[in-house]
mmCIF file of C-alpha atoms and ligand atoms in Angstrom:
data_model
loop_
_atom_site.group_PDB
_atom_site.id
_atom_site.type_symbol
_atom_site.label_atom_id
_atom_site.label_comp_id
_atom_site.label_asym_id
_atom_site.label_seq_id
_atom_site.Cartn_x
_atom_site.Cartn_y
_atom_site.Cartn_z
ATOM 1 C CA UNK G 864 11.966 -17.312 -11.976
ATOM 2 C CA UNK G 865 9.859 -14.299 -11.021
ATOM 3 C CA UNK G 866 11.450 -10.826 -11.374
ATOM 4 C CA UNK G 867 10.346 -7.710 -9.745
ATOM 5 C CA UNK G 868 8.258 -5.413 -12.078
ATOM 6 C CA UNK G 869 6.570 -2.213 -11.052
ATOM 7 C CA UNK G 870 4.135 -0.281 -13.289
ATOM 8 C CA UNK G 871 3.520 -2.162 -16.504
ATOM 9 C CA UNK G 872 1.358 -5.363 -16.627
ATOM 10 C CA UNK G 873 3.103 -8.646 -15.785
ATOM 11 C CA UNK G 874 3.287 -11.806 -17.835
ATOM 12 C CA UNK G 875 4.968 -15.031 -18.043
ATOM 13 C CA UNK G 876 6.957 -15.940 -15.094
ATOM 14 C CA UNK G 877 6.510 -12.581 -13.462
ATOM 15 C CA UNK G 878 2.897 -13.127 -13.014
ATOM 16 C CA UNK G 879 2.242 -14.611 -9.512
ATOM 17 C CA UNK G 880 -0.695 -16.847 -8.400
ATOM 18 C CA UNK G 881 -4.367 -15.563 -9.089
ATOM 19 C CA UNK G 882 -4.975 -19.277 -9.395
ATOM 20 C CA UNK G 883 -8.288 -19.417 -7.988
ATOM 21 C CA UNK G 884 -9.260 -16.291 -9.776
ATOM 22 C CA UNK G 885 -8.236 -17.808 -12.976
ATOM 23 C CA UNK G 886 -10.149 -20.978 -12.294
ATOM 24 C CA UNK G 887 -13.355 -19.158 -11.322
ATOM 25 C CA UNK G 888 -13.088 -17.072 -14.674
ATOM 26 C CA UNK G 889 -12.857 -20.099 -16.794
ATOM 27 C CA UNK G 890 -15.690 -21.745 -14.936
ATOM 28 C CA UNK G 891 -18.019 -18.640 -15.251
ATOM 29 C CA UNK G 892 -17.109 -18.078 -18.851
ATOM 30 C CA UNK G 893 -18.692 -21.426 -19.680
ATOM 31 C CA UNK G 894 -22.112 -19.878 -19.112
ATOM 32 C CA UNK G 895 -21.772 -16.200 -18.902
ATOM 33 C CA UNK G 896 -20.109 -13.019 -20.356
ATOM 34 C CA UNK G 897 -18.080 -11.358 -17.467
ATOM 35 C CA UNK G 898 -17.504 -7.995 -16.042
ATOM 36 C CA UNK G 899 -14.085 -7.978 -14.168
ATOM 37 C CA UNK G 900 -14.155 -5.007 -11.506
ATOM 38 C CA UNK G 901 -11.337 -3.971 -9.308
ATOM 39 C CA UNK G 902 -9.574 -0.741 -8.220
ATOM 40 C CA UNK G 903 -6.753 0.518 -10.323
ATOM 41 C CA UNK G 904 -3.507 -1.327 -9.835
ATOM 42 C CA UNK G 905 -4.819 -4.405 -8.307
ATOM 43 C CA UNK G 906 -3.779 -6.430 -11.278
ATOM 44 C CA UNK G 907 -6.707 -6.599 -13.865
ATOM 45 C CA UNK G 908 -4.683 -6.063 -16.916
ATOM 46 C CA UNK G 909 -2.092 -8.656 -15.919
ATOM 47 C CA UNK G 910 -4.871 -11.155 -15.178
ATOM 48 C CA UNK G 911 -6.484 -10.468 -18.520
ATOM 49 C CA UNK G 912 -3.216 -11.025 -20.383
ATOM 50 C CA UNK G 913 -2.774 -14.358 -18.324
ATOM 51 C CA UNK G 914 -6.082 -15.303 -19.462
ATOM 52 C CA UNK G 915 -5.520 -14.575 -23.103
ATOM 53 C CA UNK G 916 -2.344 -16.507 -23.069
ATOM 54 C CA UNK G 917 -3.726 -19.564 -21.566
ATOM 55 C CA UNK G 918 -7.152 -19.519 -23.292
ATOM 56 C CA UNK G 919 -5.887 -22.351 -25.788
ATOM 57 C CA UNK G 920 -5.845 -24.776 -22.662
ATOM 58 C CA UNK G 921 -9.590 -24.099 -22.327
ATOM 59 C CA UNK G 922 -10.143 -24.558 -26.132
ATOM 60 C CA UNK G 923 -10.571 -20.930 -26.667
ATOM 61 C CA UNK G 924 -8.714 -18.288 -28.799
ATOM 62 C CA UNK G 925 -8.437 -15.065 -27.087
ATOM 63 C CA UNK G 926 -7.927 -11.363 -28.167
ATOM 64 C CA UNK G 927 -7.093 -8.538 -25.879
ATOM 65 C CA UNK G 928 -7.857 -4.834 -26.412
ATOM 66 C CA UNK G 929 -7.707 -1.906 -24.177
ATOM 67 C CA UNK G 930 -10.292 0.943 -25.191
ATOM 68 C CA UNK G 931 -8.947 3.555 -22.756
ATOM 69 C CA UNK G 932 -7.719 5.708 -25.443
ATOM 70 C CA UNK G 933 -10.602 5.535 -27.858
ATOM 71 C CA UNK G 934 -12.137 8.981 -28.069
ATOM 72 C CA UNK G 935 -15.536 7.896 -29.811
ATOM 73 C CA UNK G 936 -17.491 4.921 -30.941
ATOM 74 C CA UNK G 937 -15.798 4.322 -34.344
ATOM 75 C CA UNK G 938 -12.591 4.290 -32.428
ATOM 76 C CA UNK G 939 -13.821 1.667 -30.093
ATOM 77 C CA UNK G 940 -14.830 -0.492 -33.097
ATOM 78 C CA UNK G 941 -11.394 0.249 -34.518
ATOM 79 C CA UNK G 942 -9.880 -1.460 -31.445
ATOM 80 C CA UNK G 943 -12.211 -4.202 -31.881
ATOM 81 C CA UNK G 944 -10.998 -4.757 -35.443
ATOM 82 C CA UNK G 945 -7.327 -4.587 -34.197
ATOM 83 C CA UNK G 946 -8.119 -7.445 -31.735
ATOM 84 C CA UNK G 947 -9.923 -9.511 -34.231
ATOM 85 C CA UNK G 948 -7.214 -9.173 -36.776
ATOM 86 C CA UNK G 949 -4.813 -10.988 -34.545
ATOM 87 C CA UNK G 950 -7.172 -14.021 -34.315
ATOM 88 C CA UNK G 951 -6.616 -17.167 -36.557
ATOM 89 C CA UNK G 952 -10.167 -16.531 -37.819
ATOM 90 C CA UNK G 953 -9.359 -13.234 -39.168
ATOM 91 C CA UNK G 954 -9.436 -14.167 -42.797
ATOM 92 C CA UNK G 955 -12.713 -16.071 -42.342
ATOM 93 C CA UNK G 956 -14.174 -13.090 -40.652
ATOM 94 C CA UNK G 957 -13.139 -10.794 -43.552
ATOM 95 C CA UNK G 958 -14.781 -13.264 -45.996
ATOM 96 C CA UNK G 959 -17.968 -13.028 -44.101
ATOM 97 C CA UNK G 960 -17.892 -9.214 -43.907
ATOM 98 C CA UNK G 961 -17.431 -8.947 -47.744
ATOM 99 C CA UNK G 962 -20.500 -11.045 -48.396
ATOM 100 C CA UNK G 963 -22.561 -8.976 -45.805
ATOM 101 C CA UNK G 964 -24.295 -5.875 -45.852
ATOM 102 C CA UNK G 965 -21.152 -3.787 -45.842
ATOM 103 C CA UNK G 966 -19.859 -5.223 -49.234
ATOM 104 C CA UNK G 967 -20.545 -1.962 -51.117
ATOM 105 C CA UNK G 968 -18.764 0.209 -48.417
ATOM 106 C CA UNK G 969 -15.777 -2.367 -48.367
ATOM 107 C CA UNK G 970 -15.497 -1.905 -52.158
ATOM 108 C CA UNK G 971 -13.961 1.545 -51.412
ATOM 109 C CA UNK G 972 -10.973 0.016 -49.347
ATOM 110 C CA UNK G 973 -8.240 -1.124 -51.499
ATOM 111 C CA UNK G 974 -6.124 -3.689 -49.527
ATOM 112 C CA UNK G 975 -8.790 -5.157 -47.512
ATOM 113 C CA UNK G 976 -7.885 -6.791 -44.091
ATOM 114 C CA UNK G 977 -9.781 -6.627 -40.854
ATOM 115 C CA UNK G 978 -7.191 -4.211 -39.438
ATOM 116 C CA UNK G 979 -7.557 -2.036 -42.502
ATOM 117 C CA UNK G 980 -11.368 -2.027 -42.148
ATOM 118 C CA UNK G 981 -10.716 -0.657 -38.560
ATOM 119 C CA UNK G 982 -8.397 2.071 -39.916
ATOM 120 C CA UNK G 983 -11.183 3.381 -42.407
ATOM 121 C CA UNK G 984 -13.496 3.966 -39.504
ATOM 122 C CA UNK G 985 -13.560 7.621 -38.946
ATOM 123 C CA UNK G 986 -16.552 9.968 -37.742
ATOM 124 C CA UNK G 987 -19.565 9.053 -39.831
ATOM 125 C CA UNK G 988 -18.557 5.646 -40.894
ATOM 126 C CA UNK G 989 -20.870 2.660 -40.306
ATOM 127 C CA UNK G 990 -19.217 1.737 -37.030
ATOM 128 C CA UNK G 991 -22.412 0.012 -35.654
ATOM 129 C CA UNK G 992 -22.629 -2.365 -38.637
ATOM 130 C CA UNK G 993 -18.955 -3.186 -38.777
ATOM 131 C CA UNK G 994 -19.039 -4.085 -35.141
ATOM 132 C CA UNK G 995 -22.139 -6.029 -35.436
ATOM 133 C CA UNK G 996 -20.897 -8.008 -38.589
ATOM 134 C CA UNK G 997 -17.422 -8.649 -36.950
ATOM 135 C CA UNK G 998 -19.138 -10.286 -33.981
ATOM 136 C CA UNK G 999 -21.722 -12.272 -36.126
ATOM 137 C CA UNK G 1000 -18.794 -13.562 -38.242
ATOM 138 C CA UNK G 1001 -16.841 -14.601 -35.141
ATOM 139 C CA UNK G 1002 -19.988 -16.307 -33.694
ATOM 140 C CA UNK G 1003 -20.680 -18.188 -37.049
ATOM 141 C CA UNK G 1004 -16.956 -19.435 -37.859
ATOM 142 C CA UNK G 1005 -16.212 -22.559 -36.050
ATOM 143 C CA UNK G 1006 -14.112 -22.414 -32.858
ATOM 144 C CA UNK G 1007 -14.814 -20.706 -29.537
ATOM 145 C CA UNK G 1008 -13.406 -17.239 -28.942
ATOM 146 C CA UNK G 1009 -13.054 -14.739 -26.046
ATOM 147 C CA UNK G 1010 -12.620 -11.136 -26.334
ATOM 148 C CA UNK G 1011 -10.982 -9.292 -23.372
ATOM 149 C CA UNK G 1012 -11.862 -5.594 -23.436
ATOM 150 C CA UNK G 1013 -9.830 -3.621 -20.777
ATOM 151 C CA UNK G 1014 -11.015 -0.145 -19.475
ATOM 152 C CA UNK G 1015 -14.553 -0.110 -20.675
ATOM 153 C CA UNK G 1016 -15.756 2.326 -17.887
ATOM 154 C CA UNK G 1017 -13.103 4.842 -18.956
ATOM 155 C CA UNK G 1018 -14.594 4.870 -22.462
ATOM 156 C CA UNK G 1019 -18.096 5.001 -21.248
ATOM 157 C CA UNK G 1020 -17.188 8.043 -19.007
ATOM 158 C CA UNK G 1021 -15.532 9.731 -21.864
ATOM 159 C CA UNK G 1022 -18.789 9.444 -23.910
ATOM 160 C CA UNK G 1023 -20.482 10.774 -20.952
ATOM 161 C CA UNK G 1024 -18.288 13.849 -20.949
ATOM 162 C CA UNK G 1025 -18.965 14.517 -24.531
ATOM 163 C CA UNK G 1026 -22.724 14.197 -24.029
ATOM 164 C CA UNK G 1027 -23.734 14.822 -20.447
ATOM 165 C CA UNK G 1028 -27.391 13.851 -21.165
ATOM 166 C CA UNK G 1029 -26.238 10.173 -21.126
ATOM 167 C CA UNK G 1030 -28.146 9.660 -24.408
ATOM 168 C CA UNK G 1031 -24.796 8.751 -26.334
ATOM 169 C CA UNK G 1032 -23.391 6.431 -23.502
ATOM 170 C CA UNK G 1033 -26.921 4.760 -23.382
ATOM 171 C CA UNK G 1034 -26.827 4.315 -27.244
ATOM 172 C CA UNK G 1035 -23.474 2.738 -27.159
ATOM 173 C CA UNK G 1036 -24.074 0.462 -24.228
ATOM 174 C CA UNK G 1037 -27.389 -0.687 -25.738
ATOM 175 C CA UNK G 1038 -25.528 -1.357 -28.999
ATOM 176 C CA UNK G 1039 -22.795 -3.151 -27.223
ATOM 177 C CA UNK G 1040 -25.113 -5.314 -25.189
ATOM 178 C CA UNK G 1041 -27.056 -6.213 -28.352
ATOM 179 C CA UNK G 1042 -23.550 -7.315 -30.026
ATOM 180 C CA UNK G 1043 -23.245 -9.897 -26.985
ATOM 181 C CA UNK G 1044 -27.008 -10.896 -26.737
ATOM 182 C CA UNK G 1045 -28.313 -10.992 -30.204
ATOM 183 C CA UNK G 1046 -31.064 -13.735 -30.331
ATOM 184 C CA UNK G 1047 -29.507 -15.246 -33.410
ATOM 185 C CA UNK G 1048 -26.101 -15.990 -31.770
ATOM 186 C CA UNK G 1049 -24.819 -19.446 -31.300
ATOM 187 C CA UNK G 1050 -22.940 -18.553 -28.071
ATOM 188 C CA UNK G 1051 -19.425 -19.366 -29.557
ATOM 189 C CA UNK G 1052 -18.149 -15.914 -28.561
ATOM 190 C CA UNK G 1053 -17.557 -14.953 -25.084
ATOM 191 C CA UNK G 1054 -16.754 -11.464 -23.550
ATOM 192 C CA UNK G 1055 -14.887 -10.434 -20.583
ATOM 193 C CA UNK G 1056 -14.976 -6.545 -19.958
ATOM 194 C CA UNK G 1057 -12.953 -4.993 -17.335
ATOM 195 C CA UNK G 1058 -12.310 -1.579 -15.623
ATOM 196 C CA UNK G 1059 -11.545 0.070 -12.517
ATOM 197 C CA UNK G 1060 -14.270 2.644 -11.899
ATOM 198 C CA UNK G 1061 -17.324 0.526 -11.303
ATOM 199 C CA UNK G 1062 -19.156 0.346 -14.510
ATOM 200 C CA UNK G 1063 -22.150 -0.896 -12.428
ATOM 201 C CA UNK G 1064 -22.071 2.417 -10.294
ATOM 202 C CA UNK G 1065 -21.773 4.616 -13.326
ATOM 203 C CA UNK G 1066 -24.511 2.596 -15.239
ATOM 204 C CA UNK G 1067 -26.768 2.593 -12.195
ATOM 205 C CA UNK G 1068 -26.427 6.343 -11.837
ATOM 206 C CA UNK G 1069 -27.613 6.868 -15.426
ATOM 207 C CA UNK G 1070 -30.228 4.329 -15.153
ATOM 208 C CA UNK G 1071 -28.344 2.265 -17.671
ATOM 209 C CA UNK G 1072 -28.275 -0.881 -15.429
ATOM 210 C CA UNK G 1073 -30.283 -2.815 -17.906
ATOM 211 C CA UNK G 1074 -27.474 -2.328 -20.625
ATOM 212 C CA UNK G 1075 -24.973 -4.363 -18.628
ATOM 213 C CA UNK G 1076 -27.034 -6.664 -16.663
ATOM 214 C CA UNK G 1077 -26.229 -9.749 -18.918
ATOM 215 C CA UNK G 1078 -22.765 -9.588 -17.461
ATOM 216 C CA UNK G 1079 -21.849 -11.604 -14.529
ATOM 217 C CA UNK G 1080 -19.672 -9.617 -12.129
ATOM 218 C CA UNK G 1081 -16.267 -10.801 -10.816
ATOM 219 C CA UNK G 1082 -14.382 -8.776 -8.258
ATOM 220 C CA UNK G 1083 -10.727 -8.981 -8.066
ATOM 221 C CA UNK G 1084 -9.170 -8.173 -4.686
ATOM 222 C CA UNK G 1085 -5.933 -7.858 -2.971
ATOM 223 C CA UNK G 1086 -3.532 -10.910 -2.181
ATOM 224 C CA UNK G 1087 -4.602 -12.519 1.146
ATOM 225 C CA UNK G 1088 -1.840 -12.404 3.712
ATOM 226 C CA UNK G 1089 -0.458 -15.921 2.996
ATOM 227 C CA UNK G 1090 -0.250 -15.278 -0.647
ATOM 228 C CA UNK G 1091 1.362 -11.780 -0.202
ATOM 229 C CA UNK G 1092 3.939 -13.483 2.179
ATOM 230 C CA UNK G 1093 4.745 -16.230 -0.419
ATOM 231 C CA UNK G 1094 5.076 -13.626 -3.081
ATOM 232 C CA UNK G 1095 7.428 -11.392 -1.005
ATOM 233 C CA UNK G 1096 9.667 -14.448 -0.074
ATOM 234 C CA UNK G 1097 9.633 -15.582 -3.846
ATOM 235 C CA UNK G 1098 10.819 -12.041 -4.941
ATOM 236 C CA UNK G 1099 13.508 -12.188 -2.311
ATOM 237 C CA UNK G 1100 14.732 -15.470 -3.392
ATOM 238 C CA UNK G 1101 14.776 -14.455 -6.936
ATOM 239 C CA UNK G 1102 16.777 -11.506 -6.337
ATOM 240 C CA UNK G 1103 19.024 -13.006 -3.817
ATOM 241 C CA UNK G 1104 17.771 -10.509 -1.189
ATOM 242 C CA UNK G 1105 16.795 -12.276 2.055
ATOM 243 C CA UNK G 1106 14.383 -10.805 4.574
ATOM 244 C CA UNK G 1107 13.981 -12.101 7.956
ATOM 245 C CA UNK G 1108 10.412 -13.342 8.971
ATOM 246 C CA UNK G 1109 10.073 -10.311 11.331
ATOM 247 C CA UNK G 1110 11.006 -7.971 8.378
ATOM 248 C CA UNK G 1111 8.365 -9.640 6.170
ATOM 249 C CA UNK G 1112 5.639 -9.358 8.602
ATOM 250 C CA UNK G 1113 6.348 -5.688 9.363
ATOM 251 C CA UNK G 1114 6.455 -5.036 5.622
ATOM 252 C CA UNK G 1115 3.051 -6.614 5.138
ATOM 253 C CA UNK G 1116 1.755 -4.596 8.038
ATOM 254 C CA UNK G 1117 2.773 -1.318 6.739
ATOM 255 C CA UNK G 1118 1.570 -1.894 3.227
ATOM 256 C CA UNK G 1119 -1.736 -2.754 4.644
ATOM 257 C CA UNK G 1120 -3.782 -3.291 1.430
ATOM 258 C CA UNK G 1121 -1.901 -6.084 -0.042
ATOM 259 C CA UNK G 1122 -2.354 -5.484 -3.686
ATOM 260 C CA UNK G 1123 0.583 -6.747 -5.771
ATOM 261 C CA UNK G 1124 1.470 -3.290 -7.064
ATOM 262 C CA UNK G 1125 2.204 -1.853 -3.639
ATOM 263 C CA UNK G 1126 4.169 -5.185 -2.642
ATOM 264 C CA UNK G 1127 6.349 -4.879 -5.789
ATOM 265 C CA UNK G 1128 6.991 -1.048 -5.102
ATOM 266 C CA UNK G 1129 8.003 -1.446 -1.731
ATOM 267 C CA UNK G 1130 10.135 -4.425 -2.473
ATOM 268 C CA UNK G 1131 11.943 -2.518 -5.223
ATOM 269 C CA UNK G 1132 12.620 0.444 -2.950
ATOM 270 C CA UNK G 1133 13.659 -1.811 -0.043
ATOM 271 C CA UNK G 1134 16.101 -3.522 -2.171
ATOM 272 C CA UNK G 1135 17.691 -0.478 -3.524
ATOM 273 C CA UNK G 1136 18.002 1.029 -0.096
ATOM 274 C CA UNK G 1137 19.816 -2.084 1.321
ATOM 275 C CA UNK G 1138 22.199 -2.833 -1.435
ATOM 276 C CA UNK G 1139 24.877 -3.448 0.883
ATOM 277 C CA UNK G 1140 24.646 -7.324 1.658
ATOM 278 C CA UNK G 1141 26.585 -6.924 4.971
ATOM 279 C CA UNK G 1142 23.508 -4.985 6.321
ATOM 280 C CA UNK G 1143 20.390 -7.061 5.560
ATOM 281 C CA UNK G 1144 16.989 -5.171 5.710
ATOM 282 C CA UNK G 1145 15.555 -4.417 9.130
ATOM 283 C CA UNK G 1146 12.435 -2.981 10.331
ATOM 284 C CA UNK G 1147 13.910 0.540 10.282
ATOM 285 C CA UNK G 1148 14.672 0.218 6.845
ATOM 286 C CA UNK G 1149 10.968 -0.715 5.895
ATOM 287 C CA UNK G 1150 9.815 2.340 7.740
ATOM 288 C CA UNK G 1151 12.289 4.468 5.960
ATOM 289 C CA UNK G 1152 11.046 3.273 2.596
ATOM 290 C CA UNK G 1153 7.550 3.869 3.448
ATOM 291 C CA UNK G 1154 8.409 7.485 4.491
ATOM 292 C CA UNK G 1155 10.450 7.863 1.301
ATOM 293 C CA UNK G 1156 7.567 6.704 -0.824
ATOM 294 C CA UNK G 1157 5.304 9.450 0.303
ATOM 295 C CA UNK G 1158 7.831 12.227 0.162
ATOM 296 C CA UNK G 1159 7.709 14.920 -2.697
ATOM 297 C CA UNK G 1160 10.368 13.047 -4.835
ATOM 298 C CA UNK G 1161 8.258 9.901 -5.159
ATOM 299 C CA UNK G 1162 5.008 11.948 -5.789
ATOM 300 C CA UNK G 1163 4.635 10.358 -9.306
ATOM 301 C CA UNK G 1164 3.538 7.049 -7.834
ATOM 302 C CA UNK G 1165 0.679 8.337 -6.065
ATOM 303 C CA UNK G 1166 -0.235 11.716 -7.868
ATOM 304 C CA UNK G 1167 -1.849 9.619 -10.426
ATOM 305 C CA UNK G 1168 -4.685 8.778 -7.994
ATOM 306 C CA UNK G 1169 -5.437 12.477 -7.889
ATOM 307 C CA UNK G 1170 -5.137 12.963 -11.479
ATOM 308 C CA UNK G 1171 -7.404 10.167 -12.409
ATOM 309 C CA UNK G 1172 -10.187 11.603 -10.562
ATOM 310 C CA UNK G 1173 -10.244 14.572 -12.920
ATOM 311 C CA UNK G 1174 -9.915 12.528 -15.936
ATOM 312 C CA UNK G 1175 -12.560 9.964 -14.964
ATOM 313 C CA UNK G 1176 -15.213 11.982 -13.169
ATOM 314 C CA UNK G 1177 -14.863 15.564 -14.659
ATOM 315 C CA UNK G 1178 -15.955 18.610 -12.708
ATOM 316 C CA UNK G 1179 -17.657 19.199 -10.467
ATOM 317 C CA UNK G 1180 -17.470 15.651 -9.287
ATOM 318 C CA UNK G 1181 -13.724 15.541 -9.130
ATOM 319 C CA UNK G 1182 -13.471 18.514 -6.885
ATOM 320 C CA UNK G 1183 -16.175 17.052 -4.581
ATOM 321 C CA UNK G 1184 -14.330 13.658 -4.447
ATOM 322 C CA UNK G 1185 -11.053 15.583 -3.444
ATOM 323 C CA UNK G 1186 -12.974 17.472 -0.858
ATOM 324 C CA UNK G 1187 -14.193 14.162 0.647
ATOM 325 C CA UNK G 1188 -10.912 12.497 0.495
ATOM 326 C CA UNK G 1189 -9.281 15.459 2.210
ATOM 327 C CA UNK G 1190 -11.630 15.179 5.017
ATOM 328 C CA UNK G 1191 -11.309 11.348 5.239
ATOM 329 C CA UNK G 1192 -7.401 11.459 5.135
ATOM 330 C CA UNK G 1193 -7.183 13.537 8.436
ATOM 331 C CA UNK G 1194 -8.423 10.636 10.716
ATOM 332 C CA UNK G 1195 -6.745 7.160 10.314
ATOM 333 C CA UNK G 1196 -10.107 5.846 11.791
ATOM 334 C CA UNK G 1197 -12.098 7.432 9.053
ATOM 335 C CA UNK G 1198 -14.996 9.690 8.920
ATOM 336 C CA UNK G 1199 -18.705 9.273 9.229
ATOM 337 C CA UNK G 1200 -21.271 9.875 6.435
ATOM 338 C CA UNK G 1201 -22.768 12.941 8.327
ATOM 339 C CA UNK G 1202 -19.356 14.727 8.459
ATOM 340 C CA UNK G 1203 -18.848 13.780 4.862
ATOM 341 C CA UNK G 1204 -22.250 15.293 3.914
ATOM 342 C CA UNK G 1205 -21.352 18.713 5.604
ATOM 343 C CA UNK G 1206 -18.214 18.728 3.436
ATOM 344 C CA UNK G 1207 -20.437 18.877 0.343
ATOM 345 C CA UNK G 1208 -22.852 21.563 1.655
ATOM 346 C CA UNK G 1209 -20.945 24.322 -0.090
ATOM 347 C CA UNK G 1210 -21.010 22.647 -3.378
ATOM 348 C CA UNK G 1211 -24.664 21.119 -3.245
ATOM 349 C CA UNK G 1212 -27.080 23.246 -1.449
ATOM 350 C CA UNK G 1213 -30.140 20.976 -2.055
ATOM 351 C CA UNK G 1214 -30.339 18.429 0.697
ATOM 352 C CA UNK G 1215 -31.690 15.622 -1.318
ATOM 353 C CA UNK G 1216 -29.191 16.277 -4.133
ATOM 354 C CA UNK G 1217 -26.572 16.250 -1.763
ATOM 355 C CA UNK G 1218 -27.483 12.807 -0.225
ATOM 356 C CA UNK G 1219 -27.590 11.406 -3.738
ATOM 357 C CA UNK G 1220 -24.397 12.990 -4.848
ATOM 358 C CA UNK G 1221 -22.395 11.584 -1.676
ATOM 359 C CA UNK G 1222 -23.889 8.243 -2.349
ATOM 360 C CA UNK G 1223 -22.725 8.334 -5.868
ATOM 361 C CA UNK G 1224 -19.253 9.696 -4.940
ATOM 362 C CA UNK G 1225 -18.553 7.247 -2.185
ATOM 363 C CA UNK G 1226 -19.695 4.408 -4.399
ATOM 364 C CA UNK G 1227 -17.105 5.494 -7.036
ATOM 365 C CA UNK G 1228 -14.413 6.063 -4.429
ATOM 366 C CA UNK G 1229 -14.944 2.559 -2.847
ATOM 367 C CA UNK G 1230 -15.322 0.669 -5.995
ATOM 368 C CA UNK G 1231 -12.074 2.331 -7.253
ATOM 369 C CA UNK G 1232 -10.037 1.392 -4.142
ATOM 370 C CA UNK G 1233 -9.601 4.979 -2.434
ATOM 371 C CA UNK G 1234 -12.025 4.143 0.356
ATOM 372 C CA UNK G 1235 -13.509 1.455 2.348
ATOM 373 C CA UNK G 1236 -16.472 1.376 4.819
ATOM 374 C CA UNK G 1237 -16.149 -0.215 8.148
ATOM 375 C CA UNK G 1238 -18.531 0.158 11.035
ATOM 376 C CA UNK G 1239 -20.140 3.119 9.444
ATOM 377 C CA UNK G 1240 -16.799 4.984 8.929
ATOM 378 C CA UNK G 1241 -15.284 5.569 5.583
ATOM 379 C CA UNK G 1242 -11.442 5.466 5.526
ATOM 380 C CA UNK G 1243 -8.643 5.007 3.136
ATOM 381 C CA UNK G 1244 -8.227 1.460 1.951
ATOM 382 C CA UNK G 1245 -4.366 1.889 1.538
ATOM 383 C CA UNK G 1246 -2.261 3.408 4.387
ATOM 384 C CA UNK G 1247 0.259 4.428 1.711
ATOM 385 C CA UNK G 1248 -2.369 6.440 -0.080
ATOM 386 C CA UNK G 1249 -3.726 7.997 2.924
ATOM 387 C CA UNK G 1250 -0.234 9.188 4.136
ATOM 388 C CA UNK G 1251 0.424 10.463 0.545
ATOM 389 C CA UNK G 1252 -2.999 12.421 0.576
ATOM 390 C CA UNK G 1253 -2.491 13.862 3.957
ATOM 391 C CA UNK G 1254 0.934 15.178 3.095
ATOM 392 C CA UNK G 1255 0.651 16.198 -0.658
ATOM 393 C CA UNK G 1256 -2.920 16.884 -1.452
ATOM 394 C CA UNK G 1257 -5.018 17.837 1.700
ATOM 395 C CA UNK G 1258 -4.702 21.461 2.615
HETATM 396 N N1 ADP U 1301 -0.294 -11.561 -10.464
HETATM 397 C C1 ADP U 1301 0.771 -10.413 -10.354
HETATM 398 N N2 ADP U 1301 2.011 -10.902 -10.142
HETATM 399 C C2 ADP U 1301 2.916 -10.048 -9.811
HETATM 400 N N3 ADP U 1301 2.718 -8.696 -9.791
HETATM 401 C C3 ADP U 1301 1.620 -8.109 -10.197
HETATM 402 C C4 ADP U 1301 0.462 -9.186 -10.364
HETATM 403 N N4 ADP U 1301 -0.662 -8.479 -10.702
HETATM 404 C C5 ADP U 1301 -0.104 -7.110 -10.676
HETATM 405 N N5 ADP U 1301 1.025 -6.853 -10.386
HETATM 406 C C6 ADP U 1301 1.879 -5.619 -10.136
HETATM 407 O O1 ADP U 1301 0.919 -4.514 -10.042
HETATM 408 C C7 ADP U 1301 1.083 -3.730 -11.209
HETATM 409 C C8 ADP U 1301 -0.235 -3.268 -11.829
HETATM 410 O O2 ADP U 1301 -0.723 -4.367 -12.504
HETATM 411 P P1 ADP U 1301 -1.907 -4.092 -13.667
HETATM 412 O O3 ADP U 1301 -2.144 -5.472 -14.104
HETATM 413 O O4 ADP U 1301 -1.458 -3.164 -14.613
HETATM 414 O O5 ADP U 1301 -3.108 -3.687 -12.849
HETATM 415 P P2 ADP U 1301 -4.606 -2.912 -13.192
HETATM 416 O O6 ADP U 1301 -4.732 -3.459 -14.592
HETATM 417 O O7 ADP U 1301 -5.655 -3.435 -12.197
HETATM 418 O O8 ADP U 1301 -4.302 -1.483 -12.901
HETATM 419 C C9 ADP U 1301 2.083 -4.480 -11.992
HETATM 420 O O9 ADP U 1301 2.950 -3.558 -12.747
HETATM 421 C C10 ADP U 1301 2.841 -5.348 -11.162
HETATM 422 O O10 ADP U 1301 3.854 -4.541 -10.519
HETATM 423 MG MG1 MG U 1302 -5.162 -2.108 -16.301
#
C-alpha cells in the first residue's frame, strides 16, 4: 500500500503511476539515448529509480548514479565507476580494463576492483581513458545495459563556474558524447541523462548544442488532474483519512501545479492538522494549510527554490533571476516581456545584451519550473511558490 513521503525519492509501493512515461521511455530507449528534463521536484529521480528497478523486465541491467556532488571530471568518472561496480558485468569489465591501455596505470593499484579504480581517480589521473574503457567494456560484454545519470546539468554548470570561457564544459561534453556515440560501439549500452535546469538551454547558450544532440529529449510534467485525484484518494485510503469530493477538488485547485511533491506536502500537512477524526477535513482546513505552508516557520520547503538559483546560475545571473521573479510575483496574471526587460536595465545597460540575457533567464526559469508563459505573459507556475516568493523574498 502507498504511504505518504515528502522529500526523498519514492520507490516500490510508494511510487505512484507514471505508467505512460515508463512505457515511452522503454520504447524510446530501443533506438536512442535519452535526456529526461523536468523542473525540480517533479519526480525525475523517483522515475529513474523505478526504471532501474524494473529494467530486468526489459532485458536490461541498469545502474543509477547522481553526479550532483561531483566537483570535477575525475569525480564524474568516479561516480561512473561506482555505478558500474554494482553491475553483474563488473568483473568482466575489470578484466577488459586490465588488458587495455590502462594496464600499466592499473598495476599501481593493489586490490583492483572497478570501485577501487574510481577511488584512485584524483586530479591529473587518466579519467578520460578510464571512462572510455569502462564504456567500451560494457559495450563489448554480452547483455544490454542502461546507465541512468542524474543531475547532469548541475555538474556541467559547476564546470562552467570553474571556467567561465566554457572551454572545459565543452571538452567534457564532447568527451561524454564520444563515449555514447563512438563509431565502434555495438549499441548494447544505453544512457538516460537527467536534470532540472534545462541542459538544452545551457548548451545552446554556450553553443554546445552539438554535444548533446544525439539525445532524444523526454519531458516529465505534473500529474494530470485525474491522476492527481486518484493519487490523493489513494493516499487518503492508505492513511485512513477520508476527504470529501469537494475537499479533494478544492485541494487540487489550490495546489494548481499538480506535481506529486506538492500533493504529498499538502496531504501530510492536512493530515497533521486534522488529527481529530470527529472533524473531517473541510475547505477551511485546506486553506489554512496553504497559508501555513508559506509562513516563515515552513520556509525551508520553498527557500530551496531561491538558494538553488545561486548554486546553479552563480552571479550575476542569480541576482538577475531574482529581480525578474520579484517582478512576476507581484501580479497573479503575470508580467509582460517589456516590463521584465526594464527590470534588467540597471544590471545590463546594452540593449542587445539585455534582450539576450532576458531570453536566457526566462528559458532557464521556465524549464526549471519557476515560470510559465501564457498569452505573452510570464507568471509563476505554482501558486504556492508565488505566494512564498511574494511574502518571503520579494521586497
Ligand atoms: N511517482 C511518484 N509517486 C509518489 N510521489 C512522488 C512521485 N514522484 C515524486 N513524488 C514526490 O515528489 C518528491 C520529489 O521527487 P523526486 O523524484 O526527488 O523529484 P526530482 O528528482 O524531480 O526532484 C518525492 O519526495 C515524493 O514526495
Ligand atoms: Mg532528483
